[in-house]
Amino acid sequence: MAQQERAIRTRRYILEAAAEMFDERGYESTTIAEILERADVTKGALYFHFPSKGDLARAVLAAAVTTDGVRPQELKLQEMVDTLLLLAYRLPREPMLSAALRIAVDPQSRLQFGTAWPDWAGLLAGFLRDAKGRGEVLPHVNEADTARMIVSTWTGVRVVTEGLPGRYDLADEVALLLELLLPAIATPTVLARLEISAARAAHLHDDLPAWRAESTVVGVG
């Protein structure tokens, strides 16, 4: 058991080191030697867990699709909102998430490894289907189309605000995005009950360690 736990920790160290390097330098510019130095592991240990640099990139993408820290709520739409807000709060603070987005928006890397966006769209569509079954979503809403648009606009907010003058807090911007989008999705009664704010994202993040063991990670195929 101790050996297995050590192997899990080593894998995580390697993956986090790779994510930091991909986030700082981009996938193409990062070398295995730099990842080894950052992770402080042997080449044998790295190749045992990840046979290639490409496998590291795919693992970073897979790790980015998560509902880590999102508690069950009375409203299923609140769980979707919490997922999007918490991701916005975490992404600037966690290289794993930031690196996944950098890989996804780089045309060359995207051609090699795809993106996590289909998995995110599937995850959000699941929230919307459950919410619709509970009467929280307007009858005309198409879950798959709406989920795809949410993923597209969420990603666009991150990419565009990085290129704008001034400083923008991603959680604030995503909260604003949701305030604009949700009236077209949620029933009026449910909309009035949803809590949408960057402050909620920070609160969810503060509670994250206690919920980490119950997180859900969706692998990228």
Short mmCIF file of C-alpha atoms in Angstrom, two decimals:
data_model
loop_
_atom_site.label_atom_id
_atom_site.label_comp_id
_atom_site.label_asym_id
_atom_site.label_seq_id
_atom_site.Cartn_x
_atom_site.Cartn_y
_atom_site.Cartn_z
CA MET A 1 0.00 0.00 0.00
CA ALA A 2 2.83 2.43 0.86
CA GLN A 3 4.48 1.70 -2.50
CA GLN A 4 1.20 2.33 -4.33
CA GLU A 5 0.68 5.63 -2.52
CA ARG A 6 4.24 6.65 -3.36
CA ALA A 7 3.62 5.86 -7.03
CA ILE A 8 0.44 7.95 -7.00
CA ARG A 9 2.30 10.87 -5.44
CA THR A 10 5.13 10.57 -7.96
CA ARG A 11 2.68 10.57 -10.85
CA ARG A 12 1.02 13.67 -9.44
CA TYR A 13 4.36 15.47 -8.97
CA ILE A 14 5.27 14.76 -12.59
CA LEU A 15 1.90 15.85 -13.92
CA GLU A 16 1.94 19.09 -11.89
CA ALA A 17 5.49 19.86 -13.05
CA ALA A 18 4.51 19.28 -16.67
CA ALA A 19 1.46 21.49 -16.26
CA GLU A 20 3.58 24.30 -14.80
CA MET A 21 6.01 24.09 -17.71
CA PHE A 22 3.28 23.88 -20.36
CA ASP A 23 1.60 26.89 -18.76
CA GLU A 24 4.82 28.91 -18.65
CA ARG A 25 6.41 27.95 -21.97
CA GLY A 26 3.77 26.19 -24.05
CA TYR A 27 3.72 22.52 -25.01
CA GLU A 28 6.08 22.72 -27.99
CA SER A 29 8.75 24.73 -26.18
CA THR A 30 8.79 22.52 -23.08
CA THR A 31 11.34 19.71 -22.96
CA ILE A 32 11.30 16.47 -21.02
CA ALA A 33 14.53 17.58 -19.34
CA GLU A 34 12.80 20.68 -17.98
CA ILE A 35 9.91 18.62 -16.65
CA LEU A 36 12.32 16.19 -14.99
CA GLU A 37 14.17 19.06 -13.33
CA ARG A 38 10.94 20.70 -12.13
CA ALA A 39 9.50 17.41 -10.82
CA ASP A 40 12.85 16.25 -9.38
CA VAL A 41 12.33 12.66 -10.54
CA THR A 42 14.32 10.25 -12.67
CA LYS A 43 13.69 9.72 -16.36
CA GLY A 44 12.68 6.15 -15.59
CA ALA A 45 10.03 7.31 -13.13
CA LEU A 46 8.58 9.75 -15.66
CA TYR A 47 8.43 7.23 -18.50
CA PHE A 48 6.91 4.62 -16.20
CA HIS A 49 3.89 6.86 -15.69
CA PHE A 50 3.91 8.78 -18.99
CA PRO A 51 5.51 7.12 -22.03
CA SER A 52 5.74 10.42 -23.92
CA LYS A 53 5.36 14.17 -23.61
CA GLY A 54 2.12 13.80 -25.52
CA ASP A 55 0.76 11.51 -22.83
CA LEU A 56 1.51 14.24 -20.30
CA ALA A 57 -0.45 16.76 -22.37
CA ARG A 58 -3.42 14.39 -22.62
CA ALA A 59 -3.31 13.80 -18.86
CA VAL A 60 -3.31 17.56 -18.21
CA LEU A 61 -6.39 17.95 -20.43
CA ALA A 62 -8.15 15.10 -18.64
CA ALA A 63 -7.40 16.50 -15.19
CA ALA A 64 -8.95 19.85 -16.15
CA VAL A 65 -12.48 18.44 -16.49
CA THR A 66 -13.64 18.29 -12.91
CA THR A 67 -16.46 19.10 -10.52
CA ASP A 68 -13.95 19.17 -7.69
CA GLY A 69 -15.38 21.15 -4.77
CA VAL A 70 -18.97 21.38 -6.03
CA ARG A 71 -21.41 20.27 -3.35
CA PRO A 72 -24.86 18.83 -4.10
CA GLN A 73 -27.48 21.58 -4.12
CA GLU A 74 -31.26 21.72 -4.00
CA LEU A 75 -31.18 23.21 -7.50
CA LYS A 76 -29.28 21.33 -10.19
CA LEU A 77 -28.70 24.60 -12.04
CA GLN A 78 -26.92 25.93 -8.95
CA GLU A 79 -24.51 22.99 -9.22
CA MET A 80 -23.80 23.93 -12.84
CA VAL A 81 -23.31 27.58 -11.85
CA ASP A 82 -21.00 26.54 -9.02
CA THR A 83 -18.95 24.38 -11.39
CA LEU A 84 -18.42 27.28 -13.80
CA LEU A 85 -17.70 29.84 -11.08
CA LEU A 86 -15.27 27.61 -9.25
CA LEU A 87 -13.40 26.81 -12.44
CA ALA A 88 -13.11 30.55 -13.11
CA TYR A 89 -11.71 31.12 -9.63
CA ARG A 90 -9.27 28.22 -9.81
CA LEU A 91 -7.94 28.58 -13.35
CA PRO A 92 -5.71 31.65 -12.78
CA ARG A 93 -4.42 30.04 -9.58
CA GLU A 94 -3.77 26.47 -10.78
CA PRO A 95 -1.30 25.71 -13.58
CA MET A 96 -3.04 22.40 -14.31
CA LEU A 97 -6.19 24.21 -15.43
CA SER A 98 -4.39 27.12 -17.09
CA ALA A 99 -2.11 24.74 -19.00
CA ALA A 100 -5.08 22.73 -20.26
CA LEU A 101 -6.61 25.90 -21.70
CA ARG A 102 -3.31 26.93 -23.25
CA ILE A 103 -3.00 23.54 -24.95
CA ALA A 104 -6.61 23.74 -26.12
CA VAL A 105 -6.32 27.17 -27.74
CA ASP A 106 -2.97 26.50 -29.43
CA PRO A 107 -3.75 25.29 -32.98
CA GLN A 108 -0.79 22.94 -33.23
CA SER A 109 -1.36 21.33 -29.84
CA ARG A 110 -5.09 21.12 -30.46
CA LEU A 111 -4.53 19.13 -33.65
CA GLN A 112 -2.37 16.62 -31.76
CA PHE A 113 -4.36 16.16 -28.57
CA GLY A 114 -7.80 17.62 -29.10
CA THR A 115 -9.34 19.61 -26.26
CA ALA A 116 -11.30 19.08 -23.08
CA TRP A 117 -14.21 21.10 -24.49
CA PRO A 118 -16.34 18.13 -25.66
CA ASP A 119 -16.09 16.65 -22.15
CA TRP A 120 -17.00 19.98 -20.58
CA ALA A 121 -19.96 20.32 -22.93
CA GLY A 122 -21.10 16.81 -22.02
CA LEU A 123 -20.76 17.55 -18.32
CA LEU A 124 -22.81 20.75 -18.56
CA ALA A 125 -25.42 19.08 -20.77
CA GLY A 126 -25.85 16.51 -18.03
CA PHE A 127 -26.52 19.25 -15.49
CA LEU A 128 -29.05 20.83 -17.85
CA ARG A 129 -30.86 17.55 -18.52
CA ASP A 130 -31.19 16.87 -14.81
CA ALA A 131 -32.32 20.44 -14.18
CA LYS A 132 -34.87 20.26 -16.99
CA GLY A 133 -36.28 17.06 -15.54
CA ARG A 134 -36.84 18.95 -12.29
CA GLY A 135 -38.59 21.85 -14.01
CA GLU A 136 -35.70 24.28 -13.51
CA VAL A 137 -35.02 24.88 -17.22
CA LEU A 138 -37.27 26.52 -19.80
CA PRO A 139 -38.99 23.96 -22.08
CA HIS A 140 -37.46 25.24 -25.34
CA VAL A 141 -33.85 24.86 -24.16
CA ASN A 142 -31.77 22.31 -26.07
CA GLU A 143 -29.33 20.90 -23.54
CA ALA A 144 -26.50 19.97 -25.93
CA ASP A 145 -26.62 23.24 -27.88
CA THR A 146 -26.83 25.33 -24.73
CA ALA A 147 -23.94 23.48 -23.09
CA ARG A 148 -21.79 24.02 -26.18
CA MET A 149 -22.56 27.75 -26.17
CA ILE A 150 -21.74 28.03 -22.47
CA VAL A 151 -18.37 26.33 -22.99
CA SER A 152 -17.66 28.56 -26.00
CA THR A 153 -18.52 31.80 -24.23
CA TRP A 154 -16.76 30.81 -20.99
CA THR A 155 -13.59 30.09 -22.94
CA GLY A 156 -13.98 33.29 -24.92
CA VAL A 157 -14.20 35.35 -21.74
CA ARG A 158 -10.86 33.96 -20.58
CA VAL A 159 -9.10 34.41 -23.91
CA VAL A 160 -10.44 37.90 -24.63
CA THR A 161 -9.90 39.41 -21.18
CA GLU A 162 -6.26 38.29 -21.27
CA GLY A 163 -5.78 40.56 -24.29
CA LEU A 164 -7.67 43.59 -23.00
CA PRO A 165 -5.99 46.54 -21.27
CA GLY A 166 -6.44 46.61 -17.54
CA ARG A 167 -6.98 43.70 -15.19
CA TYR A 168 -10.07 41.53 -15.13
CA ASP A 169 -10.94 39.00 -12.46
CA LEU A 170 -12.08 35.85 -14.26
CA ALA A 171 -14.59 34.87 -11.57
CA ASP A 172 -16.19 38.33 -11.77
CA GLU A 173 -16.35 38.13 -15.55
CA VAL A 174 -17.85 34.64 -15.57
CA ALA A 175 -20.41 35.70 -12.97
CA LEU A 176 -21.41 38.55 -15.31
CA LEU A 177 -21.59 36.11 -18.23
CA LEU A 178 -23.91 33.81 -16.29
CA GLU A 179 -26.12 36.72 -15.25
CA LEU A 180 -26.57 37.47 -18.96
CA LEU A 181 -27.06 33.87 -20.13
CA LEU A 182 -29.20 32.31 -17.42
CA PRO A 183 -32.40 34.32 -18.05
CA ALA A 184 -32.60 32.47 -21.38
CA ILE A 185 -32.13 29.09 -19.66
CA ALA A 186 -33.70 29.06 -16.19
CA THR A 187 -37.36 29.41 -15.31
CA PRO A 188 -38.08 32.78 -13.65
CA THR A 189 -38.75 31.20 -10.24
CA VAL A 190 -35.49 29.26 -10.31
CA LEU A 191 -33.51 32.19 -11.71
CA ALA A 192 -34.47 34.29 -8.70
CA ARG A 193 -33.07 31.62 -6.37
CA LEU A 194 -29.68 31.15 -8.04
CA GLU A 195 -26.61 32.62 -6.35
CA ILE A 196 -24.20 33.94 -8.96
CA SER A 197 -21.16 35.81 -7.69
CA ALA A 198 -17.38 35.76 -7.52
CA ALA A 199 -17.75 35.75 -3.74
CA ARG A 200 -19.52 32.41 -3.98
CA ALA A 201 -16.66 31.08 -6.10
CA ALA A 202 -14.14 32.11 -3.42
CA HIS A 203 -16.26 30.45 -0.74
CA LEU A 204 -16.44 27.22 -2.75
CA HIS A 205 -12.68 27.32 -3.18
CA ASP A 206 -12.14 27.73 0.56
CA ASP A 207 -14.16 24.54 1.09
CA LEU A 208 -12.31 22.63 -1.63
CA PRO A 209 -9.87 20.54 0.47
CA ALA A 210 -12.67 18.89 2.43
CA TRP A 211 -14.37 17.85 -0.78
CA ARG A 212 -11.37 16.89 -2.87
CA ALA A 213 -11.73 13.18 -2.12
CA GLU A 214 -15.23 13.24 -3.60
CA SER A 215 -14.31 14.99 -6.81
CA THR A 216 -15.35 13.80 -10.25
CA VAL A 217 -12.84 13.81 -13.07
CA VAL A 218 -13.99 13.08 -16.62
CA GLY A 219 -11.30 11.53 -18.76
CA VAL A 220 -10.54 12.77 -22.25
CA GLY A 221 -10.71 10.09 -24.89
#
